[in-house]
Structures are given as C-alpha cells and as structure tokens.
PDB file of C-alpha atoms in Angstrom:
ATOM      1  CA  SER S  22      79.770 113.951  82.826  1.00 43.00           C
ATOM      2  CA  PRO S  23      78.386 115.711  85.908  1.00 46.00           C
ATOM      3  CA  SER S  24      80.224 118.407  87.841  1.00 46.00           C
ATOM      4  CA  PRO S  25      81.610 117.667  91.324  1.00 49.00           C
ATOM      5  CA  PHE S  26      78.975 117.423  94.041  1.00 49.00           C
ATOM      6  CA  PHE S  27      78.937 119.727  97.062  1.00 48.00           C
ATOM      7  CA  PHE S  28      77.127 119.085 100.339  1.00 46.00           C
ATOM      8  CA  THR S  29      75.722 121.955 102.406  1.00 47.00           C
ATOM      9  CA  ARG S  30      73.469 122.191 105.412  1.00 44.00           C
ATOM     10  CA  SER S  31      70.451 124.384 105.846  1.00 45.00           C
ATOM     11  CA  PRO S  32      70.919 127.105 108.520  1.00 47.00           C
ATOM     12  CA  SER S  33      67.496 126.222 109.861  1.00 44.00           C
ATOM     13  CA  ARG S  34      68.570 122.704 110.685  1.00 48.00           C
ATOM     14  CA  CYS S  35      70.749 122.329 113.749  1.00 46.00           C
ATOM     15  CA  ARG S  36      71.416 118.725 112.846  1.00 51.00           C
ATOM     16  CA  GLY S  37      72.719 119.598 109.353  1.00 51.00           C
ATOM     17  CA  ARG S  38      76.334 119.045 110.312  1.00 60.00           C
ATOM     18  CA  SER S  39      75.641 115.534 111.589  1.00 75.00           C
ATOM     19  CA  LEU S  40      73.757 114.749 108.381  1.00 75.00           C
ATOM     20  CA  VAL S  41      76.667 115.839 106.218  1.00 78.00           C
ATOM     21  CA  SER S  42      79.043 113.679 108.251  1.00 80.00           C
ATOM     22  CA  GLN S  43      76.880 110.666 107.430  1.00 81.00           C
ATOM     23  CA  VAL S  44      77.321 111.097 103.667  1.00 80.00           C
ATOM     24  CA  LYS S  45      79.744 108.563 102.252  1.00 81.00           C
ATOM     25  CA  GLU S  46      79.101 109.130  98.559  1.00 81.00           C
ATOM     26  CA  ALA S  47      76.687 110.632  96.070  1.00 79.00           C
ATOM     27  CA  ALA S  48      75.334 108.912  92.995  1.00 78.00           C
ATOM     28  CA  LEU S  49      73.348 109.818  89.923  1.00 73.00           C
ATOM     29  CA  VAL S  50      70.073 107.865  90.021  1.00 76.00           C
ATOM     30  CA  VAL S  51      68.571 107.362  86.555  1.00 70.00           C
ATOM     31  CA  ALA S  52      65.629 105.516  85.069  1.00 68.00           C
ATOM     32  CA  LEU S  53      66.137 103.474  81.918  1.00 64.00           C
ATOM     33  CA  GLU S  54      62.897 104.815  80.449  1.00 65.00           C
ATOM     34  CA  LYS S  55      64.504 108.275  80.443  1.00 59.00           C
ATOM     35  CA  LEU S  56      67.252 107.255  78.050  1.00 61.00           C
ATOM     36  CA  GLY S  57      67.624 109.803  75.308  1.00 58.00           C
ATOM     37  CA  THR S  58      68.236 109.169  71.642  1.00 58.00           C
ATOM     38  CA  ALA S  59      71.545 107.561  70.744  1.00 58.00           C
ATOM     39  CA  ALA S  60      73.936 110.041  69.170  1.00 55.00           C
ATOM     40  CA  GLY S  61      77.595 109.674  68.324  1.00 55.00           C
ATOM     41  CA  GLY S  62      77.742 106.184  69.803  1.00 61.00           C
ATOM     42  CA  ASN S  63      76.453 107.328  73.198  1.00 70.00           C
ATOM     43  CA  PHE S  64      73.217 107.538  75.170  1.00 69.00           C
ATOM     44  CA  THR S  65      72.443 110.509  77.384  1.00 74.00           C
ATOM     45  CA  VAL S  66      70.257 110.220  80.465  1.00 75.00           C
ATOM     46  CA  ALA S  67      69.230 112.713  83.141  1.00 76.00           C
ATOM     47  CA  GLY S  68      68.662 111.970  86.799  1.00 79.00           C
ATOM     48  CA  ASP S  69      68.756 113.239  90.367  1.00 82.00           C
ATOM     49  CA  ILE S  70      71.807 113.259  92.626  1.00 84.00           C
ATOM     50  CA  VAL S  71      71.229 111.233  95.807  1.00 84.00           C
ATOM     51  CA  ALA S  72      73.401 111.095  98.946  1.00 83.00           C
ATOM     52  CA  TYR S  73      74.144 107.750 100.601  1.00 83.00           C
ATOM     53  CA  ASP S  74      75.728 106.718 103.878  1.00 83.00           C
ATOM     54  CA  ALA S  75      78.363 103.990 104.358  1.00 78.00           C
ATOM     55  CA  ARG S  76      75.644 101.299 104.459  1.00 76.00           C
ATOM     56  CA  GLY S  77      74.065 102.398 101.205  1.00 77.00           C
ATOM     57  CA  ASN S  78      71.061 104.092 102.825  1.00 82.00           C
ATOM     58  CA  VAL S  79      69.741 107.388 101.451  1.00 82.00           C
ATOM     59  CA  VAL S  80      70.636 110.402 103.635  1.00 82.00           C
ATOM     60  CA  GLU S  81      67.606 112.729 103.678  1.00 83.00           C
ATOM     61  CA  GLY S  82      67.754 116.451 104.431  1.00 78.00           C
ATOM     62  CA  VAL S  83      71.135 117.137 102.801  1.00 78.00           C
ATOM     63  CA  LEU S  84      71.272 119.935 100.218  1.00 78.00           C
ATOM     64  CA  LEU S  85      73.191 118.900  97.115  1.00 76.00           C
ATOM     65  CA  SER S  86      74.697 121.096  94.457  1.00 76.00           C
ATOM     66  CA  PRO S  87      73.941 120.329  91.708  1.00 81.00           C
ATOM     67  CA  ARG S  88      70.720 118.457  92.483  1.00 79.00           C
ATOM     68  CA  SER S  89      70.569 116.803  89.054  1.00 79.00           C
ATOM     69  CA  ALA S  90      72.962 115.891  86.278  1.00 79.00           C
ATOM     70  CA  VAL S  91      73.212 114.320  82.845  1.00 77.00           C
ATOM     71  CA  ALA S  92      75.257 111.159  82.273  1.00 75.00           C
ATOM     72  CA  ILE S  93      76.763 110.041  78.987  1.00 72.00           C
ATOM     73  CA  LEU S  94      76.643 106.265  78.539  1.00 69.00           C
ATOM     74  CA  PRO S  95      78.808 104.763  75.794  1.00 66.00           C
ATOM     75  CA  ILE S  96      77.246 102.105  73.585  1.00 64.00           C
ATOM     76  CA  ILE S  97      79.425  98.976  73.519  1.00 61.00           C
ATOM     77  CA  ASP S  98      78.946  96.001  71.202  1.00 60.00           C
ATOM     78  CA  ALA S  99      78.194  92.930  73.333  1.00 59.00           C
ATOM     79  CA  ALA S 100      80.507  90.885  71.087  1.00 62.00           C
ATOM     80  CA  THR S 101      83.448  92.912  72.409  1.00 78.00           C
ATOM     81  CA  LEU S 102      82.655  92.272  76.088  1.00 83.00           C
ATOM     82  CA  LYS S 103      83.728  89.381  78.282  1.00 87.00           C
ATOM     83  CA  THR S 104      83.471  88.563  81.991  1.00 89.00           C
ATOM     84  CA  VAL S 105      86.581  86.836  83.354  1.00 92.00           C
ATOM     85  CA  PRO S 106      87.822  85.771  86.802  1.00 94.00           C
ATOM     86  CA  VAL S 107      90.545  87.651  88.659  1.00 94.00           C
ATOM     87  CA  ILE S 108      93.505  85.450  89.608  1.00 94.00           C
ATOM     88  CA  PRO S 109      95.810  86.662  92.399  1.00 94.00           C
ATOM     89  CA  THR S 110      99.529  86.411  91.686  1.00 95.00           C
ATOM     90  CA  VAL S 111     101.400  85.383  94.847  1.00 95.00           C
ATOM     91  CA  VAL S 112     105.203  85.440  95.086  1.00 95.00           C
ATOM     92  CA  GLY S 113     107.758  84.957  97.839  1.00 94.00           C
ATOM     93  CA  HIS S 114     108.173  82.459 100.662  1.00 93.00           C
ATOM     94  CA  PRO S 115     106.116  82.875 103.850  1.00 93.00           C
ATOM     95  CA  MET S 116     107.603  82.560 107.319  1.00 94.00           C
ATOM     96  CA  SER S 117     109.448  79.299 107.903  1.00 93.00           C
ATOM     97  CA  GLY S 118     106.997  76.505 108.632  1.00 91.00           C
ATOM     98  CA  TYR S 119     104.123  78.267 106.860  1.00 93.00           C
ATOM     99  CA  ALA S 120     102.623  78.055 103.370  1.00 91.00           C
ATOM    100  CA  VAL S 121      99.943  79.759 101.307  1.00 90.00           C
ATOM    101  CA  ALA S 122      96.596  78.054 101.912  1.00 89.00           C
ATOM    102  CA  SER S 123      94.424  80.124  99.593  1.00 89.00           C
ATOM    103  CA  GLY S 124      94.191  83.360  97.658  1.00 92.00           C
ATOM    104  CA  SER S 125      91.167  85.302  96.476  1.00 92.00           C
ATOM    105  CA  CYS S 126      90.263  88.716  95.101  1.00 92.00           C
ATOM    106  CA  THR S 127      87.358  91.123  95.545  1.00 92.00           C
ATOM    107  CA  PRO S 128      85.822  91.602  93.058  1.00 91.00           C
ATOM    108  CA  ALA S 129      86.311  88.004  91.936  1.00 92.00           C
ATOM    109  CA  ILE S 130      85.293  88.772  88.342  1.00 91.00           C
ATOM    110  CA  VAL S 131      85.620  91.801  86.060  1.00 90.00           C
ATOM    111  CA  MET S 132      84.242  92.795  82.684  1.00 88.00           C
ATOM    112  CA  VAL S 133      86.726  93.607  79.975  1.00 90.00           C
ATOM    113  CA  THR S 134      86.421  94.848  76.416  1.00 86.00           C
ATOM    114  CA  GLY S 135      88.455  94.431  73.268  1.00 86.00           C
ATOM    115  CA  THR S 136      88.193  93.000  69.790  1.00 86.00           C
ATOM    116  CA  ALA S 137      86.606  89.575  69.458  1.00 84.00           C
ATOM    117  CA  GLY S 138      89.935  88.075  68.386  1.00 86.00           C
ATOM    118  CA  VAL S 139      91.788  89.464  71.408  1.00 89.00           C
ATOM    119  CA  LEU S 140      89.086  88.491  73.910  1.00 88.00           C
ATOM    120  CA  SER S 141      89.051  84.897  72.648  1.00 89.00           C
ATOM    121  CA  GLN S 142      92.569  84.545  74.087  1.00 91.00           C
ATOM    122  CA  VAL S 143      91.692  86.030  77.492  1.00 91.00           C
ATOM    123  CA  GLN S 144      90.517  83.461  80.048  1.00 93.00           C
ATOM    124  CA  ALA S 145      91.392  85.389  83.218  1.00 93.00           C
ATOM    125  CA  VAL S 146      93.015  88.585  84.455  1.00 94.00           C
ATOM    126  CA  SER S 147      95.992  88.431  86.808  1.00 94.00           C
ATOM    127  CA  THR S 148      96.988  90.906  89.490  1.00 95.00           C
ATOM    128  CA  ILE S 149     100.265  92.601  90.177  1.00 95.00           C
ATOM    129  CA  ALA S 150     102.281  90.267  92.409  1.00 94.00           C
ATOM    130  CA  VAL S 151     101.431  90.068  96.105  1.00 95.00           C
ATOM    131  CA  ASP S 152     104.667  89.419  98.008  1.00 95.00           C
ATOM    132  CA  VAL S 153     104.177  87.132 101.025  1.00 95.00           C
ATOM    133  CA  SER S 154     107.852  86.888 101.978  1.00 95.00           C
ATOM    134  CA  GLY S 155     108.198  86.273 105.721  1.00 94.00           C
ATOM    135  CA  GLU S 156     104.445  86.583 106.285  1.00 93.00           C
ATOM    136  CA  SER S 157     102.016  84.458 108.299  1.00 91.00           C
ATOM    137  CA  GLY S 158      98.304  84.681 109.037  1.00 92.00           C
ATOM    138  CA  THR S 159      96.003  86.573 106.648  1.00 93.00           C
ATOM    139  CA  LEU S 160      97.354  89.248 104.337  1.00 93.00           C
ATOM    140  CA  THR S 161      95.093  91.726 102.502  1.00 94.00           C
ATOM    141  CA  LYS S 162      96.457  94.141  99.901  1.00 93.00           C
ATOM    142  CA  GLN S 163      95.109  96.474  97.247  1.00 92.00           C
ATOM    143  CA  VAL S 164      96.822  95.648  93.972  1.00 93.00           C
ATOM    144  CA  GLY S 165      96.379  96.595  90.344  1.00 92.00           C
ATOM    145  CA  LEU S 166      95.258  94.383  87.491  1.00 93.00           C
ATOM    146  CA  ILE S 167      97.490  93.321  84.627  1.00 93.00           C
ATOM    147  CA  LEU S 168      95.477  93.714  81.422  1.00 91.00           C
ATOM    148  CA  PRO S 169      96.719  92.035  78.221  1.00 89.00           C
ATOM    149  CA  PRO S 170      97.500  94.298  75.245  1.00 91.00           C
ATOM    150  CA  GLY S 171      94.341  95.439  73.514  1.00 90.00           C
ATOM    151  CA  VAL S 172      92.132  94.741  76.552  1.00 90.00           C
ATOM    152  CA  SER S 173      90.467  97.419  78.682  1.00 87.00           C
ATOM    153  CA  LEU S 174      88.470  97.288  81.887  1.00 88.00           C
ATOM    154  CA  VAL S 175      84.789  98.209  81.668  1.00 83.00           C
ATOM    155  CA  GLY S 176      83.935 100.451  84.604  1.00 74.00           C
ATOM    156  CA  GLY S 177      85.000  99.746  88.157  1.00 66.00           C
ATOM    157  CA  SER S 178      88.401 100.264  89.709  1.00 72.00           C
ATOM    158  CA  LYS S 179      91.637  99.073  88.148  1.00 83.00           C
ATOM    159  CA  ALA S 180      92.654  97.827  91.609  1.00 87.00           C
ATOM    160  CA  VAL S 181      91.261  94.864  93.542  1.00 91.00           C
ATOM    161  CA  SER S 182      91.546  93.669  97.116  1.00 93.00           C
ATOM    162  CA  CYS S 183      93.546  90.440  97.361  1.00 94.00           C
ATOM    163  CA  ARG S 184      93.267  88.225 100.431  1.00 94.00           C
ATOM    164  CA  VAL S 185      95.976  85.619 100.974  1.00 95.00           C
ATOM    165  CA  VAL S 186      95.622  83.100 103.809  1.00 93.00           C
ATOM    166  CA  ILE S 187      98.926  81.735 105.137  1.00 93.00           C
ATOM    167  CA  GLU S 188      98.787  78.759 107.498  1.00 92.00           C
ATOM    168  CA  GLN S 189     101.196  76.606 109.447  1.00 93.00           C
ATOM    169  CA  VAL S 190     102.438  73.501 107.657  1.00 93.00           C
ATOM    170  CA  VAL S 191     101.617  70.199 109.368  1.00 93.00           C
ATOM    171  CA  VAL S 192     102.433  66.581 108.501  1.00 92.00           C
ATOM    172  CA  LEU S 193     100.059  63.654 108.017  1.00 91.00           C
ATOM    173  CA  ALA S 194     101.285  60.045 107.703  1.00 92.00           C
ATOM    174  CA  ILE S 195      98.979  57.488 106.080  1.00 92.00           C
ATOM    175  CA  PRO S 196     100.203  53.877 106.345  1.00 93.00           C
ATOM    176  CA  ASP S 197      99.132  50.872 104.287  1.00 93.00           C
ATOM    177  CA  VAL S 198      97.694  52.656 101.252  1.00 94.00           C
ATOM    178  CA  PRO S 199      96.792  49.988  98.634  1.00 95.00           C
ATOM    179  CA  ILE S 200      98.727  50.361  95.374  1.00 96.00           C
ATOM    180  CA  GLU S 201      96.384  50.321  92.384  1.00 95.00           C
ATOM    181  CA  VAL S 202      97.266  49.224  88.860  1.00 95.00           C
ATOM    182  CA  ARG S 203      96.326  51.626  86.090  1.00 94.00           C
ATOM    183  CA  GLY S 204      96.816  51.605  82.356  1.00 93.00           C
ATOM    184  CA  ALA S 205      96.485  47.832  81.874  1.00 91.00           C
ATOM    185  CA  GLY S 206      95.043  46.723  78.538  1.00 90.00           C
ATOM    186  CA  PRO S 207      92.289  44.117  78.025  1.00 89.00           C
ATOM    187  CA  GLY S 208      93.427  40.658  79.070  1.00 87.00           C
ATOM    188  CA  TRP S 209      96.623  41.843  80.789  1.00 91.00           C
ATOM    189  CA  GLN S 210      97.786  39.994  83.875  1.00 92.00           C
ATOM    190  CA  VAL S 211      99.558  42.318  86.314  1.00 92.00           C
ATOM    191  CA  SER S 212     101.053  41.380  89.672  1.00 93.00           C
ATOM    192  CA  LEU S 213     102.894  43.661  92.110  1.00 95.00           C
ATOM    193  CA  GLY S 214     105.888  42.764  94.216  1.00 93.00           C
ATOM    194  CA  THR S 215     104.582  45.162  96.885  1.00 94.00           C
ATOM    195  CA  THR S 216     100.868  45.843  97.250  1.00 95.00           C
ATOM    196  CA  SER S 217     100.788  48.751  99.705  1.00 95.00           C
ATOM    197  CA  ALA S 218     102.713  51.928 100.463  1.00 95.00           C
ATOM    198  CA  SER S 219     103.023  54.608 103.133  1.00 95.00           C
ATOM    199  CA  VAL S 220     102.253  58.197 102.178  1.00 95.00           C
ATOM    200  CA  VAL S 221     103.515  61.208 104.128  1.00 94.00           C
ATOM    201  CA  ILE S 222     101.795  64.492 103.284  1.00 92.00           C
ATOM    202  CA  SER S 223     102.794  67.965 104.406  1.00 92.00           C
ATOM    203  CA  GLY S 224     100.472  70.865 103.808  1.00 90.00           C
ATOM    204  CA  THR S 225      98.614  73.757 105.323  1.00 90.00           C
ATOM    205  CA  ASN S 226      96.708  73.014 108.493  1.00 88.00           C
ATOM    206  CA  SER S 227      93.176  73.372 107.081  1.00 88.00           C
ATOM    207  CA  VAL S 228      93.943  71.219 104.026  1.00 87.00           C
ATOM    208  CA  VAL S 229      95.568  68.381 105.957  1.00 86.00           C
ATOM    209  CA  LEU S 230      92.713  68.320 108.465  1.00 85.00           C
ATOM    210  CA  ALA S 231      90.229  68.111 105.576  1.00 85.00           C
ATOM    211  CA  LEU S 232      92.029  65.217 103.891  1.00 84.00           C
ATOM    212  CA  LYS S 233      90.517  61.785 104.290  1.00 83.00           C
ATOM    213  CA  SER S 234      92.743  58.728 104.077  1.00 81.00           C
ATOM    214  CA  SER S 235      90.292  57.090 101.670  1.00 85.00           C
ATOM    215  CA  GLN S 236      90.781  59.826  99.063  1.00 88.00           C
ATOM    216  CA  ILE S 237      94.542  59.337  98.852  1.00 91.00           C
ATOM    217  CA  LYS S 238      95.391  56.848  96.104  1.00 93.00           C
ATOM    218  CA  ALA S 239      98.746  55.227  95.356  1.00 95.00           C
ATOM    219  CA  TYR S 240      99.140  53.663  91.917  1.00 96.00           C
ATOM    220  CA  VAL S 241     101.462  52.427  89.201  1.00 96.00           C
ATOM    221  CA  ASP S 242     100.717  53.137  85.536  1.00 95.00           C
ATOM    222  CA  VAL S 243     101.782  50.124  83.454  1.00 94.00           C
ATOM    223  CA  SER S 244     100.931  51.935  80.219  1.00 93.00           C
ATOM    224  CA  GLN S 245     104.087  53.995  80.796  1.00 92.00           C
ATOM    225  CA  PRO S 246     107.667  52.730  80.324  1.00 92.00           C
ATOM    226  CA  PRO S 247     109.295  51.251  83.459  1.00 92.00           C
ATOM    227  CA  LEU S 248     112.260  52.834  85.232  1.00 93.00           C
ATOM    228  CA  THR S 249     115.807  51.905  84.251  1.00 93.00           C
ATOM    229  CA  ASP S 250     115.893  49.067  86.805  1.00 92.00           C
ATOM    230  CA  GLY S 251     112.655  47.608  85.401  1.00 91.00           C
ATOM    231  CA  SER S 252     110.446  48.719  88.297  1.00 94.00           C
ATOM    232  CA  TYR S 253     107.512  51.116  88.042  1.00 95.00           C
ATOM    233  CA  ALA S 254     107.238  54.451  89.884  1.00 95.00           C
ATOM    234  CA  VAL S 255     104.530  54.734  92.536  1.00 96.00           C
ATOM    235  CA  SER S 256     102.486  57.932  92.164  1.00 95.00           C
ATOM    236  CA  VAL S 257      99.895  59.572  94.415  1.00 94.00           C
ATOM    237  CA  ASP S 258      96.701  61.407  93.574  1.00 91.00           C
ATOM    238  CA  GLY S 259      93.683  62.690  95.505  1.00 89.00           C
ATOM    239  CA  LEU S 260      95.717  65.615  96.803  1.00 86.00           C
ATOM    240  CA  MET S 261      94.277  69.117  97.211  1.00 81.00           C
ATOM    241  CA  GLN S 262      95.511  72.632  96.690  1.00 78.00           C
ATOM    242  CA  GLY S 263      97.518  73.590  99.743  1.00 81.00           C
ATOM    243  CA  VAL S 264      99.532  70.356  99.878  1.00 87.00           C
ATOM    244  CA  VAL S 265     103.214  71.271 100.003  1.00 87.00           C
ATOM    245  CA  SER S 266     104.661  67.802  99.383  1.00 89.00           C
ATOM    246  CA  ALA S 267     103.706  64.136  99.265  1.00 91.00           C
ATOM    247  CA  THR S 268     106.234  61.346  99.735  1.00 94.00           C
ATOM    248  CA  VAL S 269     105.410  57.715  99.021  1.00 95.00           C
ATOM    249  CA  THR S 270     107.409  54.751 100.328  1.00 96.00           C
ATOM    250  CA  PRO S 271     108.403  52.654  98.477  1.00 96.00           C
ATOM    251  CA  SER S 272     108.843  55.064  95.572  1.00 95.00           C
ATOM    252  CA  SER S 273     108.848  52.196  93.059  1.00 95.00           C
ATOM    253  CA  VAL S 274     107.793  48.544  92.973  1.00 96.00           C
ATOM    254  CA  ASP S 275     108.558  45.493  90.880  1.00 95.00           C
ATOM    255  CA  VAL S 276     105.703  44.709  88.495  1.00 94.00           C
ATOM    256  CA  ASN S 277     105.160  41.552  86.447  1.00 93.00           C
ATOM    257  CA  VAL S 278     103.150  42.414  83.338  1.00 90.00           C
ATOM    258  CA  GLN S 279     101.871  39.724  80.996  1.00 89.00           C
ATOM    259  CA  LYS S 280     100.034  41.212  78.062  1.00 83.00           C
ATOM    260  CA  GLY S 281      97.146  39.266  76.600  1.00 69.00           C
ATOM    261  CA  PRO S 282      96.672  38.574  72.915  1.00 64.00           C
TER     262      PRO S 282
END
C-alpha cells in the first residue's frame, strides 16, 4: 500500500498556501489496462497521486510526495460477494406525542464477503442501535454496522450515517367504512349484522396526511373461527408504515354464514 501523502507548496507560488487549504483528500488514480500480473491472489497496479477538493475537483499546482504509488488489489471470488441493504436499528421512545416516521442510512447498501453458505443467510445488515429517547425532529448519527459471524465488509467504512425522522402524532377519524367479507367459499351465503364501521387512526403527521379514506379497508374473515360469543372480529388493512395505532368500532360483528354444498 502507498506511503502517507504530504502536500507542499512551491516557494515561487504566492498562492501555494491557499491551494493546499483547498485539498480535501488525495487518491491514487489507476488505469485498468495497467494491471500487472496476478501473483499470490493479488493484482498490483501503479498510478499517479491526485489531489481533490471537497467537491471532488482536481486541485492543480499542489506538489505531492510521493507523486505516484503502487496499489495491491486482492482478487475475490464473485461467488463470495453479496450486496445487501443497510437497515437502521431504532430504539427508545421519542418525546411524548411524537413517533418515528422513517429511518434511512447512507450508504443504503454495502458489499459483504463470506462463504457462499454464510452469505445465503444474510439478507440485510443492521446498525448499532440509534436511541431516539426523548427526541423530536430529525436525528442524524454515525453508527457502526453489525456484521454476522463469518461476514466481512468489502471496502468502505464500517460506520454509516443514519437519519431518523421523528414527527408529531396526529389523529384521523374515518366514519362509515364498509365492512367487507373475506374468506368465503364458493356458494357461501354471508350476511352481516352491521355493515359499516368507524376507524380512528393515529400516526405521524406525514403518513396521516398521505392516507386516503378509500385505501382503508375494514373486513371480517369468515375462514377463521369466530370469537367465543360467536361474532367475528373486524380487522383493518391499507395502513402504512408510520401508523401508531388503528381502532375500529365496532370491534366485532354478528355474522350469519350459510355454507353451500
């Protein structure tokens, strides 16, 4: 691997100091056609060291030491590589009256390596827990990744930036939602004692505002056993992530089921 890079300014350039201050990082720029012969499970490749500013633009006129370097690139069997999403782990209770609306990580995906058998069990990589206790608004934290045994990260940082959006909880009441019948077999005759229900939803502000009354469905599933009193439970679907609770009234209805031959 290359030695550390040092930046200097030419005495003949009065603006050398300002140029050096622009340098954010230095990188080894290589061309694939310059790859050497594989040896010992590695490729070697030579290239020039280039200085870049914070926007990724090349900074000209800066003297670098060394000016070139040789990189050693390990050869990895593609069968032992896998790209998986990064899932943020969020714990704790936000400030009263608030809830977690969303969570995301940057980078959103990482490449991992391991044996084929181990990687077949890995569908995602989780982060160390982000504690949102007593928080509100948007929280951004650098956290490490939790890699399963036998799994390693390929390049990149072992830490990611997690962004958790915490919003105020609001309530939406939807009256007169028709109760659907599900799970009926061919030829069944099903009648409900009550044909509509009221649904009260509490959730984060952005989710509740995005909900449309038409997407909220109340239903009874007559393929399932009835409750102890003979009625059937009323369930709700069409909800989205970010919904804290959904209450349906009535919670159960009398159902007359006559099964066909």
